[in-house]
Amino acid sequence: MSITTARWSAPGLLAAALLLAGWGFVRRSPAAPTAAALPTLASTQNELGAQIARIDDEALKASFAELGLPAPPVCSGLETTVVELVLQCARDWSERRDGDALGRIGCVQLGLDQKTEALAWFAAAERFGAQRERWVYLLGATCQSLSLDGPARTALESARALDARHAVTHARLGELNLEAQRIPEALASFELALKLAPDLSIAAVGRARAQLAKGDVQAAFAAAQAAVRMQPRDFAARRVLADVLARLGRAAEAQREARTADELPSYQGWGTFDTRLREALDESRSLEHLPVEVSSALAVQDWAHARRLTERIVARRPRDTSALRLLAGLCATQGEHAQARTLIDRALAVAPDDTELLITSAELAIAVVDGERALNESARVLARAPQSTDARALRARALFAARRTEEALLELRRLLLEVPEDQALHELMLDMLRRSQRAAEARELLERALTHKSLEAWARAELEGRGTPSGAKR
Amino acid sequence: MSSPSPKVAARSAIPTYVAAALAVGAGVWAFAPLERAATPREVGEQFLAKHAPHVLNASSGARESARGLFEDVTARAGVEFVHDNAQRGEFRIPEQMGPGVGWIDLDSDGDLDLFVAGGGALGGEGAAQTCRLWRNEGGRFVDATAESGAFVHGHAFGVAVADWDDDGDEDLAVSRLGSTVLLRNDSGRLFDVSEAAGVRDSSFGSSLCFFDYDRDGALDLYVGHYMDWRTGMDPKCNAPSGARDYCDPTRYQRFASNVLYRNLGGGRFEDVSERAGIRGAPNQTLGVLAQDFDGDGWVDLYVAEDSIPAKLFMNQRDGTFRESALAAGCAFDARGQAIAGMGVACEDIDGDGQFDLLVSNIRGQSHLALLNGGGRFRDSSTRLGIARWSMGPTGFGLVLFDADLDGELDGYVANGAVAAPAQTTPGASPYAERDQFFGWDGERFVDRTAEAGFVGALVGRGLALADFDEDGDLDLALANNGGALQLLRNGAQGAWLTVDVRTLKGAPALGALVEVRCGERWRRRVVRPQSSYLSSHDPRAHFGLGAAARVDEVRVTWPDGARWSKLDVAPRTRLRVGRAEASAASNAGAPR
């Protein structure tokens, strides 16, 4: 029987083809997702009141290997909430092949400041996840922070192709181009970033640096000035302006700008300009990046932001006396003395003999003119550090708050005999004298200070009425 | 029934042909060998293997390899010392910083003896661990602390070795928590002469170095200070896990002032910091290095500062310095940030005849490579490949030397963290980090730790080079914080040349320039024992010769301009050249 005559064979062959194709699909389909056998998570509380994970890390590592996943972070000792996230992501991959869960573990690694380990997770997330642009961007940003410029460029160019409207991607590519001395490309990238986000100071700074590298000092000067106008408290903007001024031969101005830059935090927090990075870190649930953010916020005197961040720390570490003390200070700065008192009392309940806490407590009492408490707390501080100038100055302030002005001034006079060139003590004394209407003594103090070289400028400024607000230092 | 015509039959069979073709295709596809889909783990590993292979190497567990360049011979050499860092749970910052280590030919027998800074009590709470000294007896070390008078008390940090009294033997200076100690060597015995010499700075000393800044022939002393630290002033800080940890220095804001002592001769020094213009800017110094960066014949100073701008004191040739780091481009890294500068190495990295800088840095930031162009520096960390592998750990001691004798510079970094990481290994110090060995691959420095054999994996701090077994290559002394002092013997096989440049009195001639030519290529070293971190090296200039069959020319230039040269020197030669052998002396200034 020839095939040309066997008409009946067509449906049969078709059916066979379908069967074979079906079998092929079954063979090729990923292994059916199964529930992962992950080790049990237990939790203990540490001295800060934080919940800390206890888990069999070796078993966890084996489970991840079985699931075909990169190595997990060492989870024992991390905060439980972070480990819960890692385990949930592993389950999401195991049960429904959620590729974005891989990226979330990458965020955890990033939050733990384990950037190279994060790379493996982001690379996997880019392959298997639905949020491809997000993961390829984070892959590029992380490579860049590790100075892996080649892969950073590749990843960021992919991210740019997927989302050309993300200004920070262009700015990052500008940085890479600048590093590679590809000045025209760098300038183009920074210009594009600024077109998309006119207030992106990192791009403005990059543009100035690129102009400087190009040798166009005047254009660099204009760009640096624009960067400083955009963000006057941006360390990098001040720095590039100093560099440009130095190149213009304006040494004194360059030094002044450099000094201004030095007073600013050189690292202004993880997500200062990169909101995607900030989101990734927040998603990690790790607290590691928060102290840097708090320091940055404090340095730029953004009390409200510093407070929000510190509140997050306190919520997770209710017995962290450093955080409680900081939060109390921030509340006091915003005039919420009652809340500050509650917080500092909470901290003192944890560490009743902590000198720093006692100082803050005394400061609070002085701020609300609670003389008795101020005296009590300052006496405890002094008992712990009887030779400390700071402790004795605090005692003097407490005495002043308790309206024992003569004793306060006597204590300060004694201190000034021991450390005659201490400007902070002079400021404090001047403040007390002025507040107690003793103009003649205040003038006498300043005139005596004029005899000390190190105090001369300050004293002269005070005498001429150009002084800074008094009592600022101690 | 008539049969259909062949044409009709063929047309009617078309569906069958199509179905048959589909069935065959489906069969081939269905039974074809499967190409297994990559797992996320494989995708991640492929990425790291391609772009960050050092990460995979570091995690492969190859901490110690039996066959590599370095071998730990500490026990065999008879050196037994475990640094007491005074960690008592109070997290005081000085606990983290020591110790330093130095090589000194105390008994003037030609080989190098070993001195290490002690630790122990802080703030008078108990007995200190004294400094220790071992005499080198043919590669075996014998404890000679007591007989040599090396038992300096107090928590010590930096070590500097030089013949400061110009009597022909090597003396010492040691920085401490408290006053700097000046030790004079009299016939192999050390005497504390600090008080009589007028060395009275009192602070938290770090690295220190001897150099002749005023070209009067006497070695002056520069002492770096870390901060103005007092007991009870350490703030409280926490690690990511919430546990108590050491604070970042920026939390202190207790800057110190470094000190320059001018050597007046006759065993007397004078504090000239103010007059010389080196006081003023705040210091948080960890590393110091003396070198003539602009080639004017007068030695300048680079000061590595922790988290504040670095300083560059350019010698004004009139007994003063001008701080010029900002203008010279070495105050910050390329991004304009002050680095956490720790150890400093200085060699002619790019072969242009000018001495460049490499500064170790904290975890998360690249070590800083500054290429020198006539006294102006450019951050070339990325270009030189250093940023690719140096961001993981925290580097302290740092040396550049030709470890494998191939004619190119290699380097070693003693690593050890200052803050506990989020992830710690149970039973190990949270601050322990694996050291790194790196080498030049023709284009850039690459991580070669995997082929180094043994590298330290404790809390590395001081690091000093010396050919202590006199086999022609440079070995290492590695001082670990709170851990054992380690001696790493270098087992390189290859050709080398050492040039031991001496003063008129027969001591190492600090500041002398040694140039070696093989074919068209010149290599240069300066006799500069003090570099790295808190440490002092073998003063002999050492060169690996690679494939060169001979050394065509050796030139030596003393700091006073006197010169000496020799043609056709055989490999594996130890040259010792005294100042008296120099052909002519000149005060016109040292050559480039």
PDB file of N, CA and C in Angstrom, chain A residues 275-328:
ATOM      1  N   THR A 275      16.086  56.359  43.892  1.00  0.00           N
ATOM      2  CA  THR A 275      14.916  55.864  44.626  1.00  0.00           C
ATOM      3  C   THR A 275      14.729  54.362  44.444  1.00  0.00           C
ATOM      4  N   ARG A 276      15.169  53.833  43.303  1.00  0.00           N
ATOM      5  CA  ARG A 276      15.010  52.383  43.104  1.00  0.00           C
ATOM      6  C   ARG A 276      15.885  51.607  44.081  1.00  0.00           C
ATOM      7  N   LEU A 277      17.060  52.149  44.308  1.00  0.00           N
ATOM      8  CA  LEU A 277      17.956  51.496  45.252  1.00  0.00           C
ATOM      9  C   LEU A 277      17.358  51.574  46.659  1.00  0.00           C
ATOM     10  N   ARG A 278      16.794  52.719  46.980  1.00  0.00           N
ATOM     11  CA  ARG A 278      16.173  52.877  48.297  1.00  0.00           C
ATOM     12  C   ARG A 278      15.020  51.873  48.460  1.00  0.00           C
ATOM     13  N   GLU A 279      14.211  51.750  47.401  1.00  0.00           N
ATOM     14  CA  GLU A 279      13.096  50.786  47.477  1.00  0.00           C
ATOM     15  C   GLU A 279      13.613  49.371  47.690  1.00  0.00           C
ATOM     16  N   ALA A 280      14.692  49.057  46.980  1.00  0.00           N
ATOM     17  CA  ALA A 280      15.257  47.702  47.107  1.00  0.00           C
ATOM     18  C   ALA A 280      15.733  47.464  48.538  1.00  0.00           C
ATOM     19  N   LEU A 281      16.352  48.472  49.109  1.00  0.00           N
ATOM     20  CA  LEU A 281      16.864  48.315  50.478  1.00  0.00           C
ATOM     21  C   LEU A 281      15.723  48.236  51.480  1.00  0.00           C
ATOM     22  N   ASP A 282      14.701  49.033  51.242  1.00  0.00           N
ATOM     23  CA  ASP A 282      13.549  48.958  52.141  1.00  0.00           C
ATOM     24  C   ASP A 282      12.896  47.580  52.055  1.00  0.00           C
ATOM     25  N   GLU A 283      12.853  47.058  50.832  1.00  0.00           N
ATOM     26  CA  GLU A 283      12.229  45.745  50.634  1.00  0.00           C
ATOM     27  C   GLU A 283      13.006  44.646  51.369  1.00  0.00           C
ATOM     28  N   SER A 284      14.300  44.877  51.557  1.00  0.00           N
ATOM     29  CA  SER A 284      15.131  43.840  52.188  1.00  0.00           C
ATOM     30  C   SER A 284      14.786  43.636  53.658  1.00  0.00           C
ATOM     31  N   ARG A 285      14.128  44.592  54.259  1.00  0.00           N
ATOM     32  CA  ARG A 285      13.778  44.600  55.685  1.00  0.00           C
ATOM     33  C   ARG A 285      15.011  44.701  56.576  1.00  0.00           C
ATOM     34  N   SER A 286      16.197  44.816  55.996  1.00  0.00           N
ATOM     35  CA  SER A 286      17.404  44.936  56.808  1.00  0.00           C
ATOM     36  C   SER A 286      17.517  46.358  57.339  1.00  0.00           C
ATOM     37  N   LEU A 287      18.068  46.460  58.533  1.00  0.00           N
ATOM     38  CA  LEU A 287      18.247  47.792  59.122  1.00  0.00           C
ATOM     39  C   LEU A 287      19.641  48.340  58.869  1.00  0.00           C
ATOM     40  N   GLU A 288      20.471  47.555  58.205  1.00  0.00           N
ATOM     41  CA  GLU A 288      21.882  47.918  58.164  1.00  0.00           C
ATOM     42  C   GLU A 288      22.128  49.287  57.541  1.00  0.00           C
ATOM     43  N   HIS A 289      21.355  49.620  56.541  1.00  0.00           N
ATOM     44  CA  HIS A 289      21.615  50.888  55.870  1.00  0.00           C
ATOM     45  C   HIS A 289      21.053  52.079  56.637  1.00  0.00           C
ATOM     46  N   LEU A 290      20.190  51.824  57.612  1.00  0.00           N
ATOM     47  CA  LEU A 290      19.512  52.944  58.263  1.00  0.00           C
ATOM     48  C   LEU A 290      20.448  53.870  59.049  1.00  0.00           C
ATOM     49  N   PRO A 291      21.427  53.335  59.809  1.00  0.00           N
ATOM     50  CA  PRO A 291      22.299  54.276  60.519  1.00  0.00           C
ATOM     51  C   PRO A 291      22.998  55.268  59.586  1.00  0.00           C
ATOM     52  N   VAL A 292      23.372  54.801  58.391  1.00  0.00           N
ATOM     53  CA  VAL A 292      24.011  55.712  57.433  1.00  0.00           C
ATOM     54  C   VAL A 292      23.018  56.793  57.018  1.00  0.00           C
ATOM     55  N   GLU A 293      21.801  56.351  56.774  1.00  0.00           N
ATOM     56  CA  GLU A 293      20.760  57.312  56.379  1.00  0.00           C
ATOM     57  C   GLU A 293      20.496  58.309  57.498  1.00  0.00           C
ATOM     58  N   VAL A 294      20.475  57.804  58.735  1.00  0.00           N
ATOM     59  CA  VAL A 294      20.219  58.686  59.873  1.00  0.00           C
ATOM     60  C   VAL A 294      21.349  59.714  59.978  1.00  0.00           C
ATOM     61  N   SER A 295      22.597  59.232  59.889  1.00  0.00           N
ATOM     62  CA  SER A 295      23.735  60.156  59.975  1.00  0.00           C
ATOM     63  C   SER A 295      23.645  61.218  58.889  1.00  0.00           C
ATOM     64  N   SER A 296      23.289  60.775  57.689  1.00  0.00           N
ATOM     65  CA  SER A 296      23.184  61.731  56.580  1.00  0.00           C
ATOM     66  C   SER A 296      22.106  62.758  56.869  1.00  0.00           C
ATOM     67  N   ALA A 297      20.969  62.268  57.361  1.00  0.00           N
ATOM     68  CA  ALA A 297      19.859  63.184  57.649  1.00  0.00           C
ATOM     69  C   ALA A 297      20.263  64.163  58.744  1.00  0.00           C
ATOM     70  N   LEU A 298      20.972  63.659  59.756  1.00  0.00           N
ATOM     71  CA  LEU A 298      21.413  64.542  60.837  1.00  0.00           C
ATOM     72  C   LEU A 298      22.387  65.585  60.303  1.00  0.00           C
ATOM     73  N   ALA A 299      23.279  65.136  59.416  1.00  0.00           N
ATOM     74  CA  ALA A 299      24.292  66.049  58.896  1.00  0.00           C
ATOM     75  C   ALA A 299      23.671  67.186  58.100  1.00  0.00           C
ATOM     76  N   VAL A 300      22.586  66.893  57.415  1.00  0.00           N
ATOM     77  CA  VAL A 300      21.944  67.970  56.652  1.00  0.00           C
ATOM     78  C   VAL A 300      20.788  68.593  57.442  1.00  0.00           C
ATOM     79  N   GLN A 301      20.754  68.246  58.716  1.00  0.00           N
ATOM     80  CA  GLN A 301      19.776  68.809  59.648  1.00  0.00           C
ATOM     81  C   GLN A 301      18.329  68.562  59.225  1.00  0.00           C
ATOM     82  N   ASP A 302      18.110  67.407  58.615  1.00  0.00           N
ATOM     83  CA  ASP A 302      16.745  67.020  58.268  1.00  0.00           C
ATOM     84  C   ASP A 302      16.206  66.204  59.440  1.00  0.00           C
ATOM     85  N   TRP A 303      15.804  66.906  60.491  1.00  0.00           N
ATOM     86  CA  TRP A 303      15.422  66.232  61.745  1.00  0.00           C
ATOM     87  C   TRP A 303      14.231  65.299  61.537  1.00  0.00           C
ATOM     88  N   ALA A 304      13.265  65.741  60.730  1.00  0.00           N
ATOM     89  CA  ALA A 304      12.043  64.937  60.564  1.00  0.00           C
ATOM     90  C   ALA A 304      12.376  63.588  59.926  1.00  0.00           C
ATOM     91  N   HIS A 305      13.234  63.623  58.905  1.00  0.00           N
ATOM     92  CA  HIS A 305      13.600  62.366  58.241  1.00  0.00           C
ATOM     93  C   HIS A 305      14.415  61.487  59.192  1.00  0.00           C
ATOM     94  N   ALA A 306      15.342  62.112  59.908  1.00  0.00           N
ATOM     95  CA  ALA A 306      16.147  61.345  60.866  1.00  0.00           C
ATOM     96  C   ALA A 306      15.236  60.691  61.899  1.00  0.00           C
ATOM     97  N   ARG A 307      14.220  61.419  62.301  1.00  0.00           N
ATOM     98  CA  ARG A 307      13.298  60.873  63.310  1.00  0.00           C
ATOM     99  C   ARG A 307      12.516  59.684  62.755  1.00  0.00           C
ATOM    100  N   ARG A 308      12.012  59.828  61.527  1.00  0.00           N
ATOM    101  CA  ARG A 308      11.252  58.715  60.928  1.00  0.00           C
ATOM    102  C   ARG A 308      12.113  57.454  60.875  1.00  0.00           C
ATOM    103  N   LEU A 309      13.337  57.638  60.452  1.00  0.00           N
ATOM    104  CA  LEU A 309      14.237  56.477  60.327  1.00  0.00           C
ATOM    105  C   LEU A 309      14.549  55.867  61.700  1.00  0.00           C
ATOM    106  N   THR A 310      14.777  56.745  62.669  1.00  0.00           N
ATOM    107  CA  THR A 310      15.118  56.242  64.011  1.00  0.00           C
ATOM    108  C   THR A 310      13.916  55.529  64.625  1.00  0.00           C
ATOM    109  N   GLU A 311      12.743  56.030  64.336  1.00  0.00           N
ATOM    110  CA  GLU A 311      11.536  55.351  64.839  1.00  0.00           C
ATOM    111  C   GLU A 311      11.444  53.927  64.299  1.00  0.00           C
ATOM    112  N   ARG A 312      11.882  53.755  63.055  1.00  0.00           N
ATOM    113  CA  ARG A 312      11.878  52.391  62.487  1.00  0.00           C
ATOM    114  C   ARG A 312      12.841  51.489  63.259  1.00  0.00           C
ATOM    115  N   ILE A 313      13.979  52.059  63.613  1.00  0.00           N
ATOM    116  CA  ILE A 313      14.958  51.262  64.371  1.00  0.00           C
ATOM    117  C   ILE A 313      14.392  50.906  65.744  1.00  0.00           C
ATOM    118  N   VAL A 314      13.807  51.897  66.395  1.00  0.00           N
ATOM    119  CA  VAL A 314      13.284  51.664  67.751  1.00  0.00           C
ATOM    120  C   VAL A 314      12.136  50.650  67.725  1.00  0.00           C
ATOM    121  N   ALA A 315      11.334  50.705  66.675  1.00  0.00           N
ATOM    122  CA  ALA A 315      10.227  49.744  66.584  1.00  0.00           C
ATOM    123  C   ALA A 315      10.752  48.315  66.538  1.00  0.00           C
ATOM    124  N   ARG A 316      11.885  48.122  65.903  1.00  0.00           N
ATOM    125  CA  ARG A 316      12.435  46.759  65.786  1.00  0.00           C
ATOM    126  C   ARG A 316      13.372  46.415  66.941  1.00  0.00           C
ATOM    127  N   ARG A 317      13.954  47.440  67.555  1.00  0.00           N
ATOM    128  CA  ARG A 317      14.903  47.205  68.648  1.00  0.00           C
ATOM    129  C   ARG A 317      14.488  48.056  69.860  1.00  0.00           C
ATOM    130  N   PRO A 318      13.438  47.639  70.534  1.00  0.00           N
ATOM    131  CA  PRO A 318      12.869  48.505  71.576  1.00  0.00           C
ATOM    132  C   PRO A 318      13.776  48.734  72.774  1.00  0.00           C
ATOM    133  N   ARG A 319      14.847  47.934  72.895  1.00  0.00           N
ATOM    134  CA  ARG A 319      15.758  48.141  74.034  1.00  0.00           C
ATOM    135  C   ARG A 319      17.109  48.726  73.576  1.00  0.00           C
ATOM    136  N   ASP A 320      17.155  49.250  72.377  1.00  0.00           N
ATOM    137  CA  ASP A 320      18.390  49.844  71.850  1.00  0.00           C
ATOM    138  C   ASP A 320      18.536  51.247  72.450  1.00  0.00           C
ATOM    139  N   THR A 321      19.373  51.355  73.468  1.00  0.00           N
ATOM    140  CA  THR A 321      19.444  52.628  74.193  1.00  0.00           C
ATOM    141  C   THR A 321      20.024  53.749  73.328  1.00  0.00           C
ATOM    142  N   SER A 322      20.936  53.402  72.416  1.00  0.00           N
ATOM    143  CA  SER A 322      21.490  54.439  71.532  1.00  0.00           C
ATOM    144  C   SER A 322      20.393  55.038  70.662  1.00  0.00           C
ATOM    145  N   ALA A 323      19.554  54.143  70.096  1.00  0.00           N
ATOM    146  CA  ALA A 323      18.479  54.625  69.228  1.00  0.00           C
ATOM    147  C   ALA A 323      17.441  55.395  70.037  1.00  0.00           C
ATOM    148  N   LEU A 324      17.140  54.888  71.235  1.00  0.00           N
ATOM    149  CA  LEU A 324      16.156  55.586  72.078  1.00  0.00           C
ATOM    150  C   LEU A 324      16.668  56.976  72.439  1.00  0.00           C
ATOM    151  N   ARG A 325      17.968  57.043  72.740  1.00  0.00           N
ATOM    152  CA  ARG A 325      18.554  58.324  73.121  1.00  0.00           C
ATOM    153  C   ARG A 325      18.522  59.300  71.950  1.00  0.00           C
ATOM    154  N   LEU A 326      18.865  58.771  70.761  1.00  0.00           N
ATOM    155  CA  LEU A 326      18.849  59.619  69.575  1.00  0.00           C
ATOM    156  C   LEU A 326      17.440  60.118  69.301  1.00  0.00           C
ATOM    157  N   LEU A 327      16.477  59.210  69.396  1.00  0.00           N
ATOM    158  CA  LEU A 327      15.097  59.582  69.123  1.00  0.00           C
ATOM    159  C   LEU A 327      14.617  60.624  70.141  1.00  0.00           C
ATOM    160  N   ALA A 328      15.036  60.429  71.383  1.00  0.00           N
ATOM    161  CA  ALA A 328      14.665  61.415  72.411  1.00  0.00           C
ATOM    162  C   ALA A 328      15.231  62.781  72.040  1.00  0.00           C
TER     163      ALA A 328
END
